[in-house]
Short mmCIF file of C-alpha atoms in Angstrom, two decimals:
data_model
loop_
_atom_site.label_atom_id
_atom_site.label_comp_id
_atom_site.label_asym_id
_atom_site.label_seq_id
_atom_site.Cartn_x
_atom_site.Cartn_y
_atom_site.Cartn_z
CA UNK A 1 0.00 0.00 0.00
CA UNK A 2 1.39 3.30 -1.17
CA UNK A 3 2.65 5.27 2.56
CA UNK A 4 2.82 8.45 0.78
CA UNK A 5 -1.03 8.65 -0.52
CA UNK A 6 -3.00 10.18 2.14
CA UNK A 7 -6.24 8.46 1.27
CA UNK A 8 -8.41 11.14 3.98
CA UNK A 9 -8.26 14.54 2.45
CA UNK A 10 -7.56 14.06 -0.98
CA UNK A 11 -9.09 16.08 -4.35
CA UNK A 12 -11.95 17.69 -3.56
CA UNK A 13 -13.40 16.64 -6.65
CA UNK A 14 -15.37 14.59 -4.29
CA UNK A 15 -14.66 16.77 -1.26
CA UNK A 16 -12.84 14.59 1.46
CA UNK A 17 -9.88 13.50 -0.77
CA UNK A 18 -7.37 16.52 -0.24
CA UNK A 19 -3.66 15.72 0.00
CA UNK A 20 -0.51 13.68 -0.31
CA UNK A 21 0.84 11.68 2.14
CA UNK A 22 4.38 12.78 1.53
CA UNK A 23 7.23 11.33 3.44
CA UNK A 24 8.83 14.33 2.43
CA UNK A 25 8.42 17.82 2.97
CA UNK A 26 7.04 19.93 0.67
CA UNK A 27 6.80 23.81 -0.06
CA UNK A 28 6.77 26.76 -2.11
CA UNK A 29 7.64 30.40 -1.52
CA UNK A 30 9.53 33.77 -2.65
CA UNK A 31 10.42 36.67 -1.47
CA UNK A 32 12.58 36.52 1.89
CA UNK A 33 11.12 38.14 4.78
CA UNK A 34 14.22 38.75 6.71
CA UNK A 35 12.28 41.26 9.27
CA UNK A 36 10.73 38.10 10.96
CA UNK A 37 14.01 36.51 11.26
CA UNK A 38 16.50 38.27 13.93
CA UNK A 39 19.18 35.56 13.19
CA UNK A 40 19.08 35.28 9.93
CA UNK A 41 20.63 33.09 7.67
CA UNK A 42 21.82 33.14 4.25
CA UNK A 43 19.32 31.99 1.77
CA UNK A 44 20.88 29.63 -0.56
CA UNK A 45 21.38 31.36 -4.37
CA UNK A 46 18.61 30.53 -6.69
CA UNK A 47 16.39 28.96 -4.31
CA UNK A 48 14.01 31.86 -4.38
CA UNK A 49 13.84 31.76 -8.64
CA UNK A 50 13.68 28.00 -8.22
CA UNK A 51 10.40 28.46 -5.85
CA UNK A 52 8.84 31.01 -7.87
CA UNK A 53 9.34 29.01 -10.79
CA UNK A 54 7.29 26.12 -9.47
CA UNK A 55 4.95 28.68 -7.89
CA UNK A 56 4.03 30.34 -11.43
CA UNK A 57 4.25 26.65 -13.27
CA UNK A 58 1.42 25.26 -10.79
CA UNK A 59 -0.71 28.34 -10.58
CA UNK A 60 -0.44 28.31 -6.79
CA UNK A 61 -2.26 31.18 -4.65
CA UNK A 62 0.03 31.52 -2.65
CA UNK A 63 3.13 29.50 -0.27
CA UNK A 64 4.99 30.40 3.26
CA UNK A 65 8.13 28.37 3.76
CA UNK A 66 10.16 28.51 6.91
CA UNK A 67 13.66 27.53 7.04
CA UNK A 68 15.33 26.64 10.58
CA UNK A 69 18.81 25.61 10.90
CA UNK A 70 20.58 24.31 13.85
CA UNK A 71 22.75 26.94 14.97
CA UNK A 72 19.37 29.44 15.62
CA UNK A 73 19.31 30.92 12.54
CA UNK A 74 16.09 30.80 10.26
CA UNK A 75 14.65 32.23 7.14
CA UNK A 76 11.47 32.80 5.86
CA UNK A 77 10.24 32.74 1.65
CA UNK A 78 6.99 33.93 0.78
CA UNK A 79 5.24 33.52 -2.66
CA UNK A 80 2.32 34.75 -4.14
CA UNK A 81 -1.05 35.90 -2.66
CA UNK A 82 -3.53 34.97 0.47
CA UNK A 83 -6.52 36.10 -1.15
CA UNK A 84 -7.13 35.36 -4.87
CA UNK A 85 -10.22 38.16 -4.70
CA UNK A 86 -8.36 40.76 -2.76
CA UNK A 87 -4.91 40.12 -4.24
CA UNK A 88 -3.19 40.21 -0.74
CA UNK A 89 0.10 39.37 -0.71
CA UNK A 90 1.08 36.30 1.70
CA UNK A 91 2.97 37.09 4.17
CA UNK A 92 5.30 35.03 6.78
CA UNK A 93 2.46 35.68 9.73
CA UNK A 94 -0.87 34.22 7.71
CA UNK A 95 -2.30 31.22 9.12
CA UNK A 96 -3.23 28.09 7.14
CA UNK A 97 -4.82 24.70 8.12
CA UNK A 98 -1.97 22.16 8.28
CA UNK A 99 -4.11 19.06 8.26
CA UNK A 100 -2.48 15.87 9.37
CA UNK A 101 0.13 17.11 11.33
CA UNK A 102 -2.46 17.62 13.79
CA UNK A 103 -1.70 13.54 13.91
CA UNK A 104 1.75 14.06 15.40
CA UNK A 105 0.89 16.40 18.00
CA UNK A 106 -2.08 14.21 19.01
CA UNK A 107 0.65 11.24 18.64
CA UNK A 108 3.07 13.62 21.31
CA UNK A 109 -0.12 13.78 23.59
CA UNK A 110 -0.30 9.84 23.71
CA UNK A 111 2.85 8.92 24.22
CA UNK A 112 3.26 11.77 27.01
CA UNK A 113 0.27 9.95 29.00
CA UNK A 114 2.03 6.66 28.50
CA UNK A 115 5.37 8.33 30.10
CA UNK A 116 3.51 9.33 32.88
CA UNK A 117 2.27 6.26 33.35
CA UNK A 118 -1.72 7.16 32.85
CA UNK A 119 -1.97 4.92 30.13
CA UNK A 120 -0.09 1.99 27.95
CA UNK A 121 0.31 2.31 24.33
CA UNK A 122 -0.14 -1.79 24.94
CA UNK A 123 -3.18 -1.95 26.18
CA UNK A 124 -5.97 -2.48 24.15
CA UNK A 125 -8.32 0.02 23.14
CA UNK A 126 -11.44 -0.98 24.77
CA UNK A 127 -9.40 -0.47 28.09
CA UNK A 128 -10.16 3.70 27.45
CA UNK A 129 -13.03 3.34 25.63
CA UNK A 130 -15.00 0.42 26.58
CA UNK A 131 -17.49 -0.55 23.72
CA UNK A 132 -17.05 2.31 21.68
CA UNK A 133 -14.71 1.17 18.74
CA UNK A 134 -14.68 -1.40 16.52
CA UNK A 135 -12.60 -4.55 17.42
CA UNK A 136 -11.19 -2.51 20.07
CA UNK A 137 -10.81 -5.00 22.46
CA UNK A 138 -8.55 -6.93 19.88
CA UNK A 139 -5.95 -3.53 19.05
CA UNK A 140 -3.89 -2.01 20.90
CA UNK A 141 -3.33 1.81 21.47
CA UNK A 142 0.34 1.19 19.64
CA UNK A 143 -1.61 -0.03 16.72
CA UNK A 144 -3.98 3.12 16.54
CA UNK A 145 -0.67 5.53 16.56
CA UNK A 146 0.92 3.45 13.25
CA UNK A 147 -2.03 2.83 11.43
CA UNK A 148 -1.96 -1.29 11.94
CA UNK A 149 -5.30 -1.60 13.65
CA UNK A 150 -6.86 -2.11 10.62
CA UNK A 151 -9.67 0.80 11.23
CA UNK A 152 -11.18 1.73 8.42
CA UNK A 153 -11.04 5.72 7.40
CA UNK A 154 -14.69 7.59 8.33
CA UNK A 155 -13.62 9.93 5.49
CA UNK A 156 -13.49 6.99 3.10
CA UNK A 157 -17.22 6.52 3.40
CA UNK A 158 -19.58 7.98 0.31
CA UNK A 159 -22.28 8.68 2.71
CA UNK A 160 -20.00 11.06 5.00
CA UNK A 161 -18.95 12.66 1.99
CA UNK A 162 -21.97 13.35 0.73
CA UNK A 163 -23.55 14.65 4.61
CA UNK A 164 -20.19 16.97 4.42
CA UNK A 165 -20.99 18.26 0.72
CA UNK A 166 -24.48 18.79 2.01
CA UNK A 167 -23.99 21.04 5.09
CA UNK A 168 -20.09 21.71 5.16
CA UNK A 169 -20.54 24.66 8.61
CA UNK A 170 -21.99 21.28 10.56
CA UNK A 171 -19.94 20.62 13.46
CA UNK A 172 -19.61 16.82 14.05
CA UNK A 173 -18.59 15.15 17.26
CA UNK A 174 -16.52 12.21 17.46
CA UNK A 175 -19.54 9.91 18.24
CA UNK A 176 -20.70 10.85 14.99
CA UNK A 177 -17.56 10.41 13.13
CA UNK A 178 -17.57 6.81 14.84
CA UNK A 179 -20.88 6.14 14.04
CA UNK A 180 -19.67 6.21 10.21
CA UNK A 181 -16.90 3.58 11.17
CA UNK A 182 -19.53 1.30 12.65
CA UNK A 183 -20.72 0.67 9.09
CA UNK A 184 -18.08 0.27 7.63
CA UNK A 185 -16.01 -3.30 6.93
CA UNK A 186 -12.05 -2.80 8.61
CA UNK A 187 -9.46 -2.80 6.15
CA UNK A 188 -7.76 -5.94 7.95
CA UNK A 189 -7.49 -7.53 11.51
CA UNK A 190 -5.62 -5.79 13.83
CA UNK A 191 -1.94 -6.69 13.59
CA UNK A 192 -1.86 -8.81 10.71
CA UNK A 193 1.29 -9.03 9.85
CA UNK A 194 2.49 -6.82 6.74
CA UNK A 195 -0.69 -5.00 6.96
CA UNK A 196 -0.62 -1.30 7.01
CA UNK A 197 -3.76 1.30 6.19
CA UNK A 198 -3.25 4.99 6.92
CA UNK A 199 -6.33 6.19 8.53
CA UNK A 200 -8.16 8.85 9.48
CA UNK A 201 -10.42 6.84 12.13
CA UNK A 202 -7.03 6.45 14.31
CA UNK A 203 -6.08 9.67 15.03
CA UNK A 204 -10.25 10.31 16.03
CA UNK A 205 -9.69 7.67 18.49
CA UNK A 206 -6.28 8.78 20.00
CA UNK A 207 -8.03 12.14 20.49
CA UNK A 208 -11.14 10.53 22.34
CA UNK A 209 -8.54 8.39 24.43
CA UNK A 210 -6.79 11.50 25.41
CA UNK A 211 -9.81 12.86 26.53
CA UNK A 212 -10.79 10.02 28.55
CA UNK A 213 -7.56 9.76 30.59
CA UNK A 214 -6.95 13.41 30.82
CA UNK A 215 -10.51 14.30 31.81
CA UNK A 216 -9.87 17.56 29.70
CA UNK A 217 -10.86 18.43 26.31
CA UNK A 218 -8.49 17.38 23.33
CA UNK A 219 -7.77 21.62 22.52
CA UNK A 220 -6.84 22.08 26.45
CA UNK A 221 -4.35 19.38 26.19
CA UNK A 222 -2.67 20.48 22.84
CA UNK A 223 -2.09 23.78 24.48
CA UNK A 224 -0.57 22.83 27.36
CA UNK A 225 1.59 19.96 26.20
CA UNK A 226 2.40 20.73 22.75
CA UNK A 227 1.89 24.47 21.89
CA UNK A 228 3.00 25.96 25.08
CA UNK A 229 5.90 23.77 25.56
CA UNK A 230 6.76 24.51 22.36
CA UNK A 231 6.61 27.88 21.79
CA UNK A 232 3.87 27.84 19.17
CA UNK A 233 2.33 30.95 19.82
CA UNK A 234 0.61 31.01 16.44
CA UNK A 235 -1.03 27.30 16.24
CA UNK A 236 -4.68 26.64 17.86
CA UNK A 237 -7.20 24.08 17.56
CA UNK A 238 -10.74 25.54 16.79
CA UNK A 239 -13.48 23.52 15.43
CA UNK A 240 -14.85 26.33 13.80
CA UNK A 241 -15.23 27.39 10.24
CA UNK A 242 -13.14 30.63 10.85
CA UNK A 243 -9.65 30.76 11.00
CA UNK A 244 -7.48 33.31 12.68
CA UNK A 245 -6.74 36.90 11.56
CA UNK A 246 -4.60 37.22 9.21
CA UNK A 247 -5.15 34.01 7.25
CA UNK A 248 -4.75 32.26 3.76
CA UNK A 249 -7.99 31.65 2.13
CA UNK A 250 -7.94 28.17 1.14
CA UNK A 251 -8.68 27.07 -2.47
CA UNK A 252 -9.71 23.89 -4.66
CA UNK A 253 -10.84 22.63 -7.99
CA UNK A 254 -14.17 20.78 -7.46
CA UNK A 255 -16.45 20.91 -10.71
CA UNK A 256 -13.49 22.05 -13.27
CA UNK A 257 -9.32 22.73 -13.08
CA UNK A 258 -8.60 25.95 -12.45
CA UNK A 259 -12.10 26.07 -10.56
CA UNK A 260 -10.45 27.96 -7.51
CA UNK A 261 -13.03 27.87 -5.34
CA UNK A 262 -12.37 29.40 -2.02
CA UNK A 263 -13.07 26.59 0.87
CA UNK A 264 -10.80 27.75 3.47
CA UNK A 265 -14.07 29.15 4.81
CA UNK A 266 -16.36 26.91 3.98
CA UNK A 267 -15.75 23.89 5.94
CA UNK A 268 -16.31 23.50 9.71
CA UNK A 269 -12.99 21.27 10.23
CA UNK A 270 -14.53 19.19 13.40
CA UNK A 271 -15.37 16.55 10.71
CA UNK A 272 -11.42 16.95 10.73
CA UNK A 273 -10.57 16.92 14.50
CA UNK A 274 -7.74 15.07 15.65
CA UNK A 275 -7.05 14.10 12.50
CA UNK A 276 -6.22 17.33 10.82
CA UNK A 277 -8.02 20.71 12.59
CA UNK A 278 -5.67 21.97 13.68
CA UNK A 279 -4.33 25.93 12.70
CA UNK A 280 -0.99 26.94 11.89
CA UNK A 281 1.97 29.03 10.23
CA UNK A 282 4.87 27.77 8.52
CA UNK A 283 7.12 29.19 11.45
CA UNK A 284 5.19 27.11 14.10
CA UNK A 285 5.13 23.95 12.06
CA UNK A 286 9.17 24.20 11.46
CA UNK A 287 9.53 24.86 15.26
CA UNK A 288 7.49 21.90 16.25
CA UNK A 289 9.07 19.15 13.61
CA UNK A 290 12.41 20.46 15.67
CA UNK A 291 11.17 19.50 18.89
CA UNK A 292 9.67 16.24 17.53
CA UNK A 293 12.74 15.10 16.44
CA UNK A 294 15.22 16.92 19.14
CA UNK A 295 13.13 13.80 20.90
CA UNK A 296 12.72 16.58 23.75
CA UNK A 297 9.08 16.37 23.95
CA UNK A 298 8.63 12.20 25.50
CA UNK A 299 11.14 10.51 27.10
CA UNK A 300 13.88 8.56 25.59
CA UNK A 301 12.33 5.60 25.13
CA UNK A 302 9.22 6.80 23.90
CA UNK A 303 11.24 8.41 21.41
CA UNK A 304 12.96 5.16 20.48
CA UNK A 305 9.69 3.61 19.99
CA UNK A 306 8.24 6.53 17.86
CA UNK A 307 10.59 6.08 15.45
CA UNK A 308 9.88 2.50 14.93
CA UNK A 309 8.30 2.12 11.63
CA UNK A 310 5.12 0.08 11.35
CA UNK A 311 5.66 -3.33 9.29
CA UNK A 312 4.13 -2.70 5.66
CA UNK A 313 4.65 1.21 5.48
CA UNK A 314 7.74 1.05 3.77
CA UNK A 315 7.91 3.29 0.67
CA UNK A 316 10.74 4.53 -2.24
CA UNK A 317 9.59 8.11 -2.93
CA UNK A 318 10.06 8.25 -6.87
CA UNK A 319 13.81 10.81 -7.26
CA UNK A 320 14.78 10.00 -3.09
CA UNK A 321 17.51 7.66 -2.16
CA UNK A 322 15.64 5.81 0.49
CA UNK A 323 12.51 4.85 1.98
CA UNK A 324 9.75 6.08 4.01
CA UNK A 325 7.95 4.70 6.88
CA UNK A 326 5.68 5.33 9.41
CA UNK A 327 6.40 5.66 12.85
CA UNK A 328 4.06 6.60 15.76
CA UNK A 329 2.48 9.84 14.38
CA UNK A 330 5.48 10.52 12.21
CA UNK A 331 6.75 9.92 8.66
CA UNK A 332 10.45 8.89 8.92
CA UNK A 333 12.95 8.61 6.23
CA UNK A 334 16.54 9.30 5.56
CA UNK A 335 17.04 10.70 9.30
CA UNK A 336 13.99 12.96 8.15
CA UNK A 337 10.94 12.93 11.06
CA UNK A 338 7.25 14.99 10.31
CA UNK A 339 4.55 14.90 8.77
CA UNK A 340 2.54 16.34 6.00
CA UNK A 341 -1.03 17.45 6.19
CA UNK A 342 -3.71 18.39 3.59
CA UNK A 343 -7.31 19.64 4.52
CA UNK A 344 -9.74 21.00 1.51
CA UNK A 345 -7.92 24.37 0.03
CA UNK A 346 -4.36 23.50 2.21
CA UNK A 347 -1.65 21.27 2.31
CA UNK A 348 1.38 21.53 4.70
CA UNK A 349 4.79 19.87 5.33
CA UNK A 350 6.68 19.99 8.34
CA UNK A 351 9.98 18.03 8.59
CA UNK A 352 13.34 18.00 10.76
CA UNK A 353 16.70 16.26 10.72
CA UNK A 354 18.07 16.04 14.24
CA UNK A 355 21.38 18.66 14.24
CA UNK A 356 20.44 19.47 10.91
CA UNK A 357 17.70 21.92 11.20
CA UNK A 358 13.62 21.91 9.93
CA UNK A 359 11.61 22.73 6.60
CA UNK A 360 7.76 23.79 7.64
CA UNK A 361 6.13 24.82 4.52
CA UNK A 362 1.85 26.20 4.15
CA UNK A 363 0.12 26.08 0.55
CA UNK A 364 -3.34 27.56 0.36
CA UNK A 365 -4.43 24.95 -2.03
CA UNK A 366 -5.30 22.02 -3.06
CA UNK A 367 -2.86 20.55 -5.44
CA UNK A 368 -3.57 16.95 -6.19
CA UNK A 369 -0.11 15.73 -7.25
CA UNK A 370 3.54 15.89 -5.88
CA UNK A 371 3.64 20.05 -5.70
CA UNK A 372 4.59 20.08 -1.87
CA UNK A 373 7.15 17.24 -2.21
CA UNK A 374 8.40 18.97 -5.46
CA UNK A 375 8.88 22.14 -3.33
CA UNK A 376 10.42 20.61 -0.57
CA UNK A 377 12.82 18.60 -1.83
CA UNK A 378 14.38 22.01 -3.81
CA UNK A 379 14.89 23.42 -0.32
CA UNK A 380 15.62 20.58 1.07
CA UNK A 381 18.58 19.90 -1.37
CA UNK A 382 19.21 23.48 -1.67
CA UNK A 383 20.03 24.13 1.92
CA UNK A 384 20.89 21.27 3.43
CA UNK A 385 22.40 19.28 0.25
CA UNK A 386 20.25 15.67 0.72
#
């Protein structure tokens, strides 16, 4: 099964199927903003035309990327516009949805509880939520947080897409979202061996689990164990159709190419929620792939067994070197550790090599091919030579 096709958010042609799942990080910008950067560093020559280049060749709105290196120093590269009716130019500070890479923070949550001992990534699912999810007796948290359990994707389901088309400012609960699963038929057992299925319908559980344990609400415990600790001053998690001032609108071809349809406003992303709601800039998502794989965030051995890739998630990236797997909320490859994300009208990379430095990079629409992995791996290469 292909690791790198994100089968949740993908065209938008029939709503729900927005993204890439990209091992690698992907991005396009222009236009240095060196004011936002007090250390900055050199941006590599011809990187900028090489960005703008792709940006003009794949009629993109509009692209943030943030560079962080190791030694402190950072750029930004801006390209294009937020608002196709307006004509605002983007700029470093807009906010974007960043889709799945709401999975590794919700991934940091879990793994966080399990240090402090409030709940086992071993223990089976029905343990936290006791007749609630399919076959959960027979998987294990661990399972949920690779994509092995075998769930199958609510976002997969005609039915949902068609209730989302229908009324896209509903706000759905997880219940809801669950109640699609419990007509659906799993993609496997849970465990079988060489089985792997990326899934929305984990990362919906993970955040329900958190919930449970925690007693709080999934948002409360983002803030105060992954934005706050990070430094994310910029990143939130509402379940509302608004996003924060200023943002990108979000845009997407759904009845023609070239449709450009502004969505970014359109959809209430709680259909989304711990899969992929949550709000971000480029500068936020760089700083938290850093932490994620400075491993300062869990505890050494939680760290060790986040980077374990799942059995069956191995993938060769057509032009890369090596393969991609997936971990415990993260895509790893090459000494690379992130994730990518794409919600209707955004798609999002955020990637970091331990002593190396980070790539986060924002698109404000929906591309349906390799654009953000095209992107990326020119600054990847660029800056950091691999």
């Amino acid at each position: 099964m292909l690791l790198h096709i994100e089968r949740s958010y993908s065209s938008l042609r029939r709503f729900l199927r927005a993204s890439r799942f990209v091992a690698i990080l992907a991005t396009a910008s222009a236009c240095s903003d060196s004011a936002t950067a007090p250390q900055s560093a050199d941006i590599p020559r011809g990187l900028q035309t090489t960005v703008d280049s792709i940006v003009r060749a794949k009629m993109l709105p509009g692209v943030v990327v943030n560079v962080r290196l190791a030694d402190g120093r950072s750029y930004t590269l801006t390209s294009g516009v937020a608002d196709l009716e307006t004509k605002r130019t983007i700029t470093p500070t807009d906010h974007f949805r960043v889709g799945s890479i709401t999975k590794t923070m919700v991934a940091t949550i879990i793994l966080q509880l399990h240090d402090e001992g409030r709940l086992s990534i071993d223990s089976t699912v029905a343990k936290y939520l006791p007749n609630v999810v399919p076959n959960g007796d027979r998987m294990t948290v661990r399972q949920v947080l690779n994509h092995s359990a075998g769930l199958a994707s609510y976002t997969d389901d005609e039915a949902f897409t068609a209730s989302l088309i229908a009324d896209p400012a509903r706000t759905w609960t997880p219940s809801e979202l669950l109640g699609v699963v419990a007509r659906q038929t799993p993609y496997f057992t849970p465990g079988e061996p060489g089985k792997w299925a990326y899934s929305n319908t984990s990362y919906l559980v993970l955040g329900m689990i958190a919930e449970r344990v925690t007693g709080s609400t999934l948002g409360r415990e983002l803030q105060i164990r992954v934005f706050d600790r990070v430094g994310m001053k910029e990143t939130s998690y509402p379940l509302v159709v608004g996003l924060p001032s200023p943002f990108a609108q979000g845009y997407a071809d759904i009845t023609r190419p070239n449709e450009n349809l502004a969505v970014g406003t359109l959809l209430n992303p709680s259909w989304a929620g711990a899969a992929g709601a949550v709000v971000s800039t480029a500068g936020d998502i760089a700083h938290f792939a850093e932490a994620v794989a400075s491993g300062s965030l869990v505890s050494a051995s939680a760290f060790v067994m986040q980077q374990q890739a799942a059995a069956g998630s191995a993938f060769r990236i057509p032009g890369e070197s090596y393969d991609t797997g997936y971990g415990l909320g993260v895509i790893l490859g090459g000494g690379w550790i992130g994730h990518n994300g794409a919600i209707p009208g955004y798609e999002a990379q955020a990637f970091a090599k331990r002593g190396l430095g980070s790539i986060g990079v924002v698109i404000n629409r929906t591309t349906d091919d390799d654009t953000p992995r095209e992107i990326y791996a020119a600054v990847r290469k660029a800056q950091f030579g691999q």
